[in-house]
């Protein structure tokens, strides 16, 4: 962890607002250059000794003005940009945009495309949670899970590359369906992967979840109560760790999620360990969903017939989807042209980050990494 | 190039086992004859420590290269340092925006000579997919710091990054550092 | 609750509300000076809208009818009763000011800061209204339709 202590003017300590702080108060910077896990996040932390008084995130170090840029891209073109926003769940982001455009065009997606989309979503969710798991363990000092996590991720990336053509930012979802049909090897490779992965999850549980040091570092740390989780707009595993029902796949089902059987994982403790357990159990649920669907892919078209140049009718459309981090919303305001008038991406990380200050007050500086690890932030998603 | 010390590509890109120089076996030992620059360049190129600098999506491919399938520690990039004071090469993986550019410059200044820069991905080369109609993206990292190797791709495959690292190693083995070139050019 | 019941409750609390049902959810149009009171009623009253999930602003100046108009858009849902409404507040483009709701829904703090620096809307009584994602020396409000930047080729 790279920290740069900011002591200015021969031992006079100045707070982040420019006022003099009291005796023993210190302001330190974490970031923007981290050891490569979270991205470029700059936190200005006010400490009293080693206890955190206030955490102030400074964002914008990867603000690429995507919303302004999308106002000049057509409805088929802007989908690729959302892959780069939350790059760990790139399929799911693309899916959310495609759902919004389909809502505007009132296009029906064929059943084969729906099942393929759900399979890709769940594979992406497994890959994202694997990377989160490896990175979080590395943040807390355990280097081995990082390599195990990437080993599984590489298998998924290879499966994706065979079908979609790319490993990380695949533009596979288009308005109306998916871009190509799945590769003939897809089903067999996914089945082999599932069989391998089922045994691995238990191994990972033993390695990290049952580790006494890990449990001591995360139990009771960063408690977020249910009302605060709702008030801060948290979603995804952060809110489910505090007991809030917010899984979009259950509340507002899209594609074939109302036809598959899976549980919504809820924990009530609200601390870092609860959020960790939610994600690990979600891995198992994703595997369960894939198992139900992989043998039952219906025949048919993989893409509905749409015009080459899409024009959404005048109006506003909002669609929401459950990414690995929470609720991703796409809000399109259209004036009837070929490009959107205004697009707003409601990113899950932005709201989850706003709860960081509240969660970490009173804890020690070493606990901050445990809390940030369980929030699973991807900074380009926050800055857009 | 005038300042290429070693124009022979085969020995310039020799593997880690080959030592640049000639060995003479003599009874009771041996003598190695080489040029000092060759030995120093060989040592430098085989042990470049990267700085962990990843702003966006290319960072994940860089992490993939660091993990076990496309290992880059077999080329000498074993220790990825978190502080620029101890790093030799900075791999700019991701988009550079206006707010991040002074930070990047400060990191580059903190690195000690000889230092090298790899621009990974389309965003670091020229702004990439965010070239048009963005008000906050720096259109290429070489507006901020001088770059040695460019890797195209969005994101580039891990093999492409490995190829770039090997190219950088060849570049180091075959010539002088940037400061040495500048010092030579200043002399009449 | 259905749209009809929502409309009845809202009209009882704020008679001047204007409804629009062309979209997916019920849209409510509210005046800027009645916003804070209405927001408190939404949170604490019978509808119990405790989840604010999207807060944004739209600049209508490129359309023929909205030359001088900025609209704030709030999306609410209730976690207990599962109904969703969208509230829109019209602001004057030359002097956009509105009361903050960050004391009612804590998520609004960051969202309002972002709208402030991208559109220039002043949020009254916000605890900490500062730049969030742009550089400190940035001039202008980038997401407004009349933002021009010849250096970076913004010409939409």
Coordinates of C-alpha atoms in Angstrom, one line a residue, chain A residues 1-2 4 32-37 39-40 58-66 68-69 72 80-81 83-84 87-88 131 135 146-147 150-151 153-154 157-158 161 167-169 380, chain B residues 51-58 60-64 66-70 81-84 95 97 99-100 103 106-107 110 123 129-137 154-155 157-158:
Chain A
X1 CA 0.0 0.0 0.0
X2 CA 1.5 3.2 -1.1
X4 CA 2.3 9.6 1.0
X32 CA -4.2 7.7 -6.6
X33 CA -1.6 5.2 -7.5
X34 CA -2.5 2.0 -5.7
X35 CA -0.8 -1.4 -6.1
X36 CA -3.0 -2.1 -9.1
X37 CA -6.1 -3.5 -7.5
X39 CA -7.8 1.6 -9.9
X40 CA -7.1 5.2 -9.3
X58 CA -11.4 12.4 -4.4
X59 CA -12.6 11.0 -7.7
X60 CA -12.1 12.0 -11.3
X61 CA -8.7 10.5 -12.0
X62 CA -10.3 8.3 -14.7
X63 CA -13.2 10.5 -15.7
X64 CA -13.4 9.9 -19.4
X65 CA -16.6 11.9 -20.1
X66 CA -18.4 8.9 -21.4
X68 CA -21.0 13.4 -23.2
X69 CA -19.3 11.2 -25.7
X72 CA -22.6 11.7 -30.4
X80 CA -18.9 -0.7 -26.6
X81 CA -18.1 2.1 -24.3
X83 CA -17.7 -2.4 -21.5
X84 CA -14.9 -0.2 -20.5
X87 CA -14.6 -3.9 -17.2
X88 CA -15.0 -6.9 -14.9
X131 CA -10.9 -11.6 -9.3
X135 CA -7.6 -9.2 -5.0
X146 CA -4.5 -14.2 -6.3
X147 CA -2.9 -16.9 -8.5
X150 CA -6.6 -15.9 -12.0
X151 CA -6.3 -19.6 -13.0
X153 CA -10.5 -16.6 -14.7
X154 CA -8.2 -17.7 -17.5
X157 CA -11.6 -16.0 -20.6
X158 CA -10.7 -18.8 -23.0
X161 CA -12.6 -15.8 -26.5
X167 CA -11.0 -11.7 -23.4
X168 CA -12.0 -8.7 -21.4
X169 CA -14.1 -6.2 -23.4
X380 CA -13.8 3.6 -13.9
Chain B
X51 CA 5.8 -0.2 -11.2
X52 CA 2.2 -1.2 -10.5
X53 CA 0.4 1.5 -12.4
X54 CA -2.9 0.5 -13.8
X55 CA -5.7 3.0 -14.4
X56 CA -8.3 1.0 -16.2
X57 CA -9.1 -2.1 -18.2
X58 CA -5.6 -2.8 -19.5
X60 CA -6.6 -6.4 -15.7
X61 CA -4.6 -7.8 -18.6
X62 CA -1.4 -6.7 -16.9
X63 CA -2.5 -8.5 -13.8
X64 CA -3.2 -11.6 -15.9
X66 CA 1.6 -11.2 -13.7
X67 CA -0.3 -14.4 -12.7
X68 CA 0.6 -17.9 -13.4
X69 CA -0.6 -18.5 -17.0
X70 CA 1.4 -15.8 -18.8
X81 CA 7.1 -2.5 -6.9
X82 CA 4.5 -0.2 -5.5
X83 CA 6.8 2.8 -5.1
X84 CA 8.4 4.5 -8.1
X95 CA -6.4 5.9 -20.1
X97 CA -7.0 11.9 -18.2
X99 CA -6.5 15.1 -13.7
X100 CA -4.2 12.1 -13.7
X103 CA 0.4 12.5 -11.1
X106 CA 5.4 13.1 -10.7
X107 CA 5.7 9.3 -10.7
X110 CA 10.5 10.0 -9.0
X123 CA -5.8 4.7 -24.7
X129 CA -11.8 4.9 -28.1
X130 CA -12.0 8.1 -26.2
X131 CA -10.5 10.3 -28.8
X132 CA -13.5 12.2 -30.1
X133 CA -15.8 14.4 -28.2
X134 CA -14.2 13.9 -24.8
X135 CA -13.2 16.9 -22.8
X136 CA -10.9 15.3 -20.3
X137 CA -8.8 12.6 -21.9
X154 CA -7.9 -2.7 -26.6
X155 CA -7.0 -4.4 -24.4
X157 CA -3.6 -9.8 -25.3
X158 CA -1.2 -10.9 -22.6

